[in-house]
Short mmCIF file of C-alpha atoms in Angstrom, two decimals:
data_model
loop_
_atom_site.label_atom_id
_atom_site.label_comp_id
_atom_site.label_asym_id
_atom_site.label_seq_id
_atom_site.Cartn_x
_atom_site.Cartn_y
_atom_site.Cartn_z
CA MET A 15 12.81 -65.58 35.62
CA ILE A 16 15.35 -62.93 34.64
CA LYS A 17 14.42 -59.48 36.00
CA MET A 18 17.35 -57.41 34.76
CA ILE A 19 20.27 -57.61 32.36
CA VAL A 20 22.94 -54.94 32.68
CA GLY A 21 25.38 -53.96 29.95
CA LEU A 22 28.14 -51.56 30.96
CA ALA A 23 29.55 -49.07 28.49
CA ASN A 24 31.88 -46.11 28.36
CA PRO A 25 30.18 -43.02 26.90
CA ILE A 26 33.43 -41.37 25.76
CA ILE A 27 33.63 -41.21 21.94
CA ASP A 28 37.19 -42.62 21.98
CA TYR A 29 35.80 -45.95 23.19
CA ASN A 30 33.20 -46.44 20.44
CA HIS A 31 33.62 -49.83 18.75
CA THR A 32 36.04 -51.13 21.40
CA ARG A 33 35.79 -53.80 24.08
CA HIS A 34 34.90 -51.05 26.57
CA ASN A 35 31.39 -50.95 25.08
CA ILE A 36 30.69 -54.65 24.59
CA GLY A 37 27.99 -54.53 27.28
CA ALA A 38 26.05 -51.85 25.43
CA TRP A 39 26.52 -53.72 22.15
CA TYR A 40 25.12 -56.91 23.69
CA ILE A 41 22.06 -55.16 25.14
CA ASN A 42 21.43 -53.51 21.77
CA GLN A 43 21.56 -56.87 19.98
CA PHE A 44 19.41 -58.49 22.67
CA ALA A 45 16.72 -55.80 22.29
CA LYS A 46 16.72 -56.11 18.49
CA TYR A 47 16.45 -59.90 18.66
CA HIS A 48 13.45 -59.66 20.99
CA ASN A 49 11.85 -56.72 19.09
CA LYS A 50 12.06 -54.39 22.09
CA ILE A 51 12.24 -50.62 22.06
CA MET A 52 15.15 -48.98 23.87
CA ILE A 53 14.40 -45.67 25.61
CA GLU A 54 17.26 -43.42 26.71
CA LYS A 55 16.94 -41.92 30.19
CA LYS A 56 19.26 -39.40 31.86
CA ASN A 57 22.05 -41.82 32.85
CA PHE A 58 20.89 -45.12 31.40
CA ILE A 59 18.82 -46.83 28.69
CA VAL A 60 15.70 -48.85 29.42
CA ILE A 61 14.33 -51.61 27.19
CA TYR A 62 10.61 -50.98 26.96
CA GLN A 63 8.50 -54.03 27.75
CA ASN A 64 5.43 -53.99 25.53
#
């Protein structure tokens, strides 16, 4: 059973829509596909398990 999936991203605006943020893009798509809610914390984003 998978416990965690990590998607790395670069928060600098210059890297939006580049390969530097593919990890964040993947996690976003994964959450949408599984109808999960993403909650932003101080230094990371958590996918809420309902």
